[in-house]
Structure formats: C-alpha cells, structure tokens
Tab-separated table of C-alpha atoms in Angstrom:
chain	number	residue	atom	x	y	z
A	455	UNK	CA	3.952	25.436	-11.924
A	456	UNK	CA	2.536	22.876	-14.193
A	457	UNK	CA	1.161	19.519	-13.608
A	458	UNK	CA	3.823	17.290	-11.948
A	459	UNK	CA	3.219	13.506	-13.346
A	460	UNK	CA	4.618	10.718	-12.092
A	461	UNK	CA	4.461	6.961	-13.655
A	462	UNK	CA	4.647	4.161	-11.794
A	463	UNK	CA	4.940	-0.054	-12.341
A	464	UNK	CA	4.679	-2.258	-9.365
A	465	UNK	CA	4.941	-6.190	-9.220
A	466	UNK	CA	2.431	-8.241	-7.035
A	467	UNK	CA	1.647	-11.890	-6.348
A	468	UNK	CA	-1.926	-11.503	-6.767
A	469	UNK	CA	-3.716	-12.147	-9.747
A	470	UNK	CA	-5.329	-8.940	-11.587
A	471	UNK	CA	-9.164	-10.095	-11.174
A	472	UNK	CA	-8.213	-10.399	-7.560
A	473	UNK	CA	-6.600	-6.858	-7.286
A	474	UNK	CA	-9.183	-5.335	-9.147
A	475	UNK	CA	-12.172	-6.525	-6.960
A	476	UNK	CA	-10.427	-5.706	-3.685
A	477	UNK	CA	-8.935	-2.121	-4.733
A	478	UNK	CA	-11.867	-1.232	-6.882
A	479	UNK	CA	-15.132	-3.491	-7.639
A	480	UNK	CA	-15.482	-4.022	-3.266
A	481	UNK	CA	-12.910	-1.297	-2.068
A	482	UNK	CA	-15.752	0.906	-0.328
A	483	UNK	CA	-16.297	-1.990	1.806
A	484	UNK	CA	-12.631	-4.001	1.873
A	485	UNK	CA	-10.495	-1.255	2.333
A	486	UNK	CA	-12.393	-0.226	5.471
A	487	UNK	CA	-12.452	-3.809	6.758
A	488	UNK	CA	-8.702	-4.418	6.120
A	489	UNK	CA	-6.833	-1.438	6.679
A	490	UNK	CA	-9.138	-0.022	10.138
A	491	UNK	CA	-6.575	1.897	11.441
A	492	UNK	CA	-6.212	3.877	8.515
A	493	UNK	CA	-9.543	4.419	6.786
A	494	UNK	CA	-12.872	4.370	8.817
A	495	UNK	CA	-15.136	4.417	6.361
A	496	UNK	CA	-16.312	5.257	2.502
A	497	UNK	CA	-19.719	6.596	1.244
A	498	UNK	CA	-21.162	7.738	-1.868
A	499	UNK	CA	-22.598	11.391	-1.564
A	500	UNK	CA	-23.440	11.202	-5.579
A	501	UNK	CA	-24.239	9.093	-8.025
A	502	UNK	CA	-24.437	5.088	-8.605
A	503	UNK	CA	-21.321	3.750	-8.208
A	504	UNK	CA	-20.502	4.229	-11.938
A	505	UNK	CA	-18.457	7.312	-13.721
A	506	UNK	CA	-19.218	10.273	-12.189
A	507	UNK	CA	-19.936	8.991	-8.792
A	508	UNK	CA	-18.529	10.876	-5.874
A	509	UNK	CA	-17.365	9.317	-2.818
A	510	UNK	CA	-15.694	10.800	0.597
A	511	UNK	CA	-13.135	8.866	2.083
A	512	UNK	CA	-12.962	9.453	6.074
A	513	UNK	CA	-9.772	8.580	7.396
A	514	UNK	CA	-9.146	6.875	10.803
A	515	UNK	CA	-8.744	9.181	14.103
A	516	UNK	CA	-5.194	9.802	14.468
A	517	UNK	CA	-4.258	9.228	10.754
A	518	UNK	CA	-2.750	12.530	8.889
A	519	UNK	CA	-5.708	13.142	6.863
A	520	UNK	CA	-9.273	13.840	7.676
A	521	UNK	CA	-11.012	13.170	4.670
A	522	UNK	CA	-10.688	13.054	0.760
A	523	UNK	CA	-13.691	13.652	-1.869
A	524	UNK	CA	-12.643	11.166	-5.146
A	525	UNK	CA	-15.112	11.443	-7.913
A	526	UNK	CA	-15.066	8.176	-10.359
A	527	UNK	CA	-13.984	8.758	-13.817
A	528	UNK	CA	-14.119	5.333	-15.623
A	529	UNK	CA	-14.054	1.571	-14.852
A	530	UNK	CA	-13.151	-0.846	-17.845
A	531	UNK	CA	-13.577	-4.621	-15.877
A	532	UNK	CA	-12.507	-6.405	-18.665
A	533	UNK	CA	-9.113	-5.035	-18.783
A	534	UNK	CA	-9.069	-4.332	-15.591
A	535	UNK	CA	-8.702	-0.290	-16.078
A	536	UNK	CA	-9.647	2.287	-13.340
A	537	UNK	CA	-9.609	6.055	-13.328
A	538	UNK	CA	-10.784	8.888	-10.682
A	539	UNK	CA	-9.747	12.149	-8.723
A	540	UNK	CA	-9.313	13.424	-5.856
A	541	UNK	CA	-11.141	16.600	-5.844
A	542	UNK	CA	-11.533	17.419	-2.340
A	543	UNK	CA	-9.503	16.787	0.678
A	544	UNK	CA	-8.455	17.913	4.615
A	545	UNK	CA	-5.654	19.257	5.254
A	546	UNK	CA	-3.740	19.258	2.278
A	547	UNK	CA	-5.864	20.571	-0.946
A	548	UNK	CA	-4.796	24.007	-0.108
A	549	UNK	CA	-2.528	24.136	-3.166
A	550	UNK	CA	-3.518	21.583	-5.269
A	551	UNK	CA	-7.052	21.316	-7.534
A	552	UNK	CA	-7.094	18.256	-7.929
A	553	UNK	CA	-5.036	14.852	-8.118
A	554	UNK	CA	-6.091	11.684	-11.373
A	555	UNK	CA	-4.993	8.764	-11.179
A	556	UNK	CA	-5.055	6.168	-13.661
A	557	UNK	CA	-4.657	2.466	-13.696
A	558	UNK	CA	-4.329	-0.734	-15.539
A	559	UNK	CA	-3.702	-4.156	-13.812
A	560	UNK	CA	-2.365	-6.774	-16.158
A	561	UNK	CA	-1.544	-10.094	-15.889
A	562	UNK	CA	2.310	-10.876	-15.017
A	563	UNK	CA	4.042	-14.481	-16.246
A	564	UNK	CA	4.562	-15.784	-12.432
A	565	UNK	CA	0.584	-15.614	-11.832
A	566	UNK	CA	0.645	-12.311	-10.149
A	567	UNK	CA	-0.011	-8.632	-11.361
A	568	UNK	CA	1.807	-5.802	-12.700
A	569	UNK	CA	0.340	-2.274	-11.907
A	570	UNK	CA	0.384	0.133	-13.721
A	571	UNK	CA	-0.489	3.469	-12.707
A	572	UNK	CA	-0.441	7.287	-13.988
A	573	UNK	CA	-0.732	10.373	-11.122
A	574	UNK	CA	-1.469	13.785	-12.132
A	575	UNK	CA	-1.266	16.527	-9.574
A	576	UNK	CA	-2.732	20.140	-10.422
A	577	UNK	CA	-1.783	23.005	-9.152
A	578	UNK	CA	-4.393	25.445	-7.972
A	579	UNK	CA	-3.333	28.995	-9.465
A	580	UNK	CA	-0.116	29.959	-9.090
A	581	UNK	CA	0.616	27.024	-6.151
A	582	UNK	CA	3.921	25.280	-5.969
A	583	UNK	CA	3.680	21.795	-5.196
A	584	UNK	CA	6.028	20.044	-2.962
A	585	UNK	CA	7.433	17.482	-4.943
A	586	UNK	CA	9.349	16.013	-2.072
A	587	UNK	CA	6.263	15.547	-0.312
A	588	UNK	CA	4.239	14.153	-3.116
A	589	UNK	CA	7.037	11.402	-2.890
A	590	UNK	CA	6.512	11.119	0.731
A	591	UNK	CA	2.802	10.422	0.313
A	592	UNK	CA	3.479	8.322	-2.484
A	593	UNK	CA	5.681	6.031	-0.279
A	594	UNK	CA	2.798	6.275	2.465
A	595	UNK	CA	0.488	4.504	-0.258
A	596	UNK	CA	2.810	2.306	-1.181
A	597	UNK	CA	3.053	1.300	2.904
A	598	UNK	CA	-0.527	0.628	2.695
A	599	UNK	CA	-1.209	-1.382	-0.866
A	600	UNK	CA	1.764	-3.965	0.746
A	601	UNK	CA	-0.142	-4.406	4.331
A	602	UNK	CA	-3.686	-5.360	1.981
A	603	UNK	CA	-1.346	-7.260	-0.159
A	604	UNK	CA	0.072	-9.103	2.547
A	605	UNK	CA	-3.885	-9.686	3.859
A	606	UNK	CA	-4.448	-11.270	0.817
A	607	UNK	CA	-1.264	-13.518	0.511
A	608	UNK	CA	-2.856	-14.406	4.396
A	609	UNK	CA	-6.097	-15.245	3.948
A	610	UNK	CA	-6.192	-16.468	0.411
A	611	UNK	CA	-10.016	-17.360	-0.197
A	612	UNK	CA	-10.574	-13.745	0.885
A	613	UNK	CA	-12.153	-11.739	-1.916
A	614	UNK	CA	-12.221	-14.604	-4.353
C-alpha cells in the first residue's frame, strides 16, 4: 500500500494569530491545560523547540492512546505555517512509520480562520492501513479542535 493522503479545510471563528499560538507557539502548555481529560502532559526529549525538536505526547489515563513521539519539522509564524510527524506512538504504530501533517492558517473574511491542513500516513513495509479507521481518528481530532475552540469562543482574553 502506498501513502494514503487526505486534505482537509475547516472554518473557525478565531482569528489565525490566535489559532496559531494556542495549537502551536503555547500548545505544550495549552493543550494540557484545556483539554485534561485527554492529554496529561507534553515534553521535549530533543532539541529546542525549533525544527527538529522531538516531543512525546502522554495521553490522559483512560484515553485510547498512551503516548505519541511528534518530531517538529518547520514553523513559518508569519504565515502562520506548521509542519511535524508523528514518529512514534502506543498502541497503534504497529503498521504505520510514520504520520506528517501540514498546515497553514489563513485569515477568513468574517474575522475567523480557515485551516488548512495536509495528512500523510506511511505504511511500514508491506502494512495495510485501515482507512476506515484513519477516518475514525480523524473525526476524534476533529471532536477535540471544536471543545478548545469552544474554550476560546468562552474565555475570549485567553491566549491573546
């Protein structure tokens, strides 16, 4: 099997520079703080924070997943671009060597953002990937970027 890619645009009322600090510039420490339930904590095992940095992701007691190893690929803050991949991860990197994502937040005429986002899933091997569940863990995100959106649209001066 060959790399499965998947493209992606989503609408939000949040401004990119706002988006952009919470998901990226502050995530190791926002993300924790907003979404406890689901990730407990992240840490940098190498690097600086810039490209090339490695960070593991431990997920929340009772969530699906135990952990994920991203490694940072590029930031652009003045266009508000962001790249990395998963490279590691419990249970589910059994069949898959790694997973890049990239994304661009832009501007959208109501105020708010439009993002913009390219997955790439490789297969390790020979490995089928299950597309349906790809979809399913896509969705899963999805679940989670509307409950810190929804922070945001509640708390306002948060993150400014």
């Amino acid at each position: 099997m060959g790399v499965l890619t998947f493209e992606k645009e989503l609408a939000t009322a949040i401004p990119p520079a706002k988006m952009f600090k919470v998901f990226v510039l502050e995530g190791d420490t926002a993300i924790p703080t907003i979404l406890p339930e689901v990730v407990k904590s992240v840490e940098i095992i190498e690097g600086n924070g810039g490209p090339g940095t490695i960070k593991k992701t431990t997920f929340a007691e009772g969530t699906q997943h135990k952990y994920i190893k991203t490694k940072l690929e590029a930031v652009d803050k003045d266009s508000f671009k962001h790249s990395y991949s998963v490279i590691e991860g419990e249970p589910w990197m059994d069949a898959i060597d790694k997973i890049s994502y990239e994304t661009q937040l832009v501007a959208s005429p109501d105020g708010g953002s439009i993002i913009k986002s390219i997955t790439k899933y490789f297969p390790k091997g020979n490995s089928e990937i299950n597309e349906d569940e790809v979809k399913a863990g896509a969705e899963k995100g999805l679940g989670l970027f509307k409950t810190v959106e929804a922070y945001l649209l509640a708390n306002p001066h948060a993150y400014n």
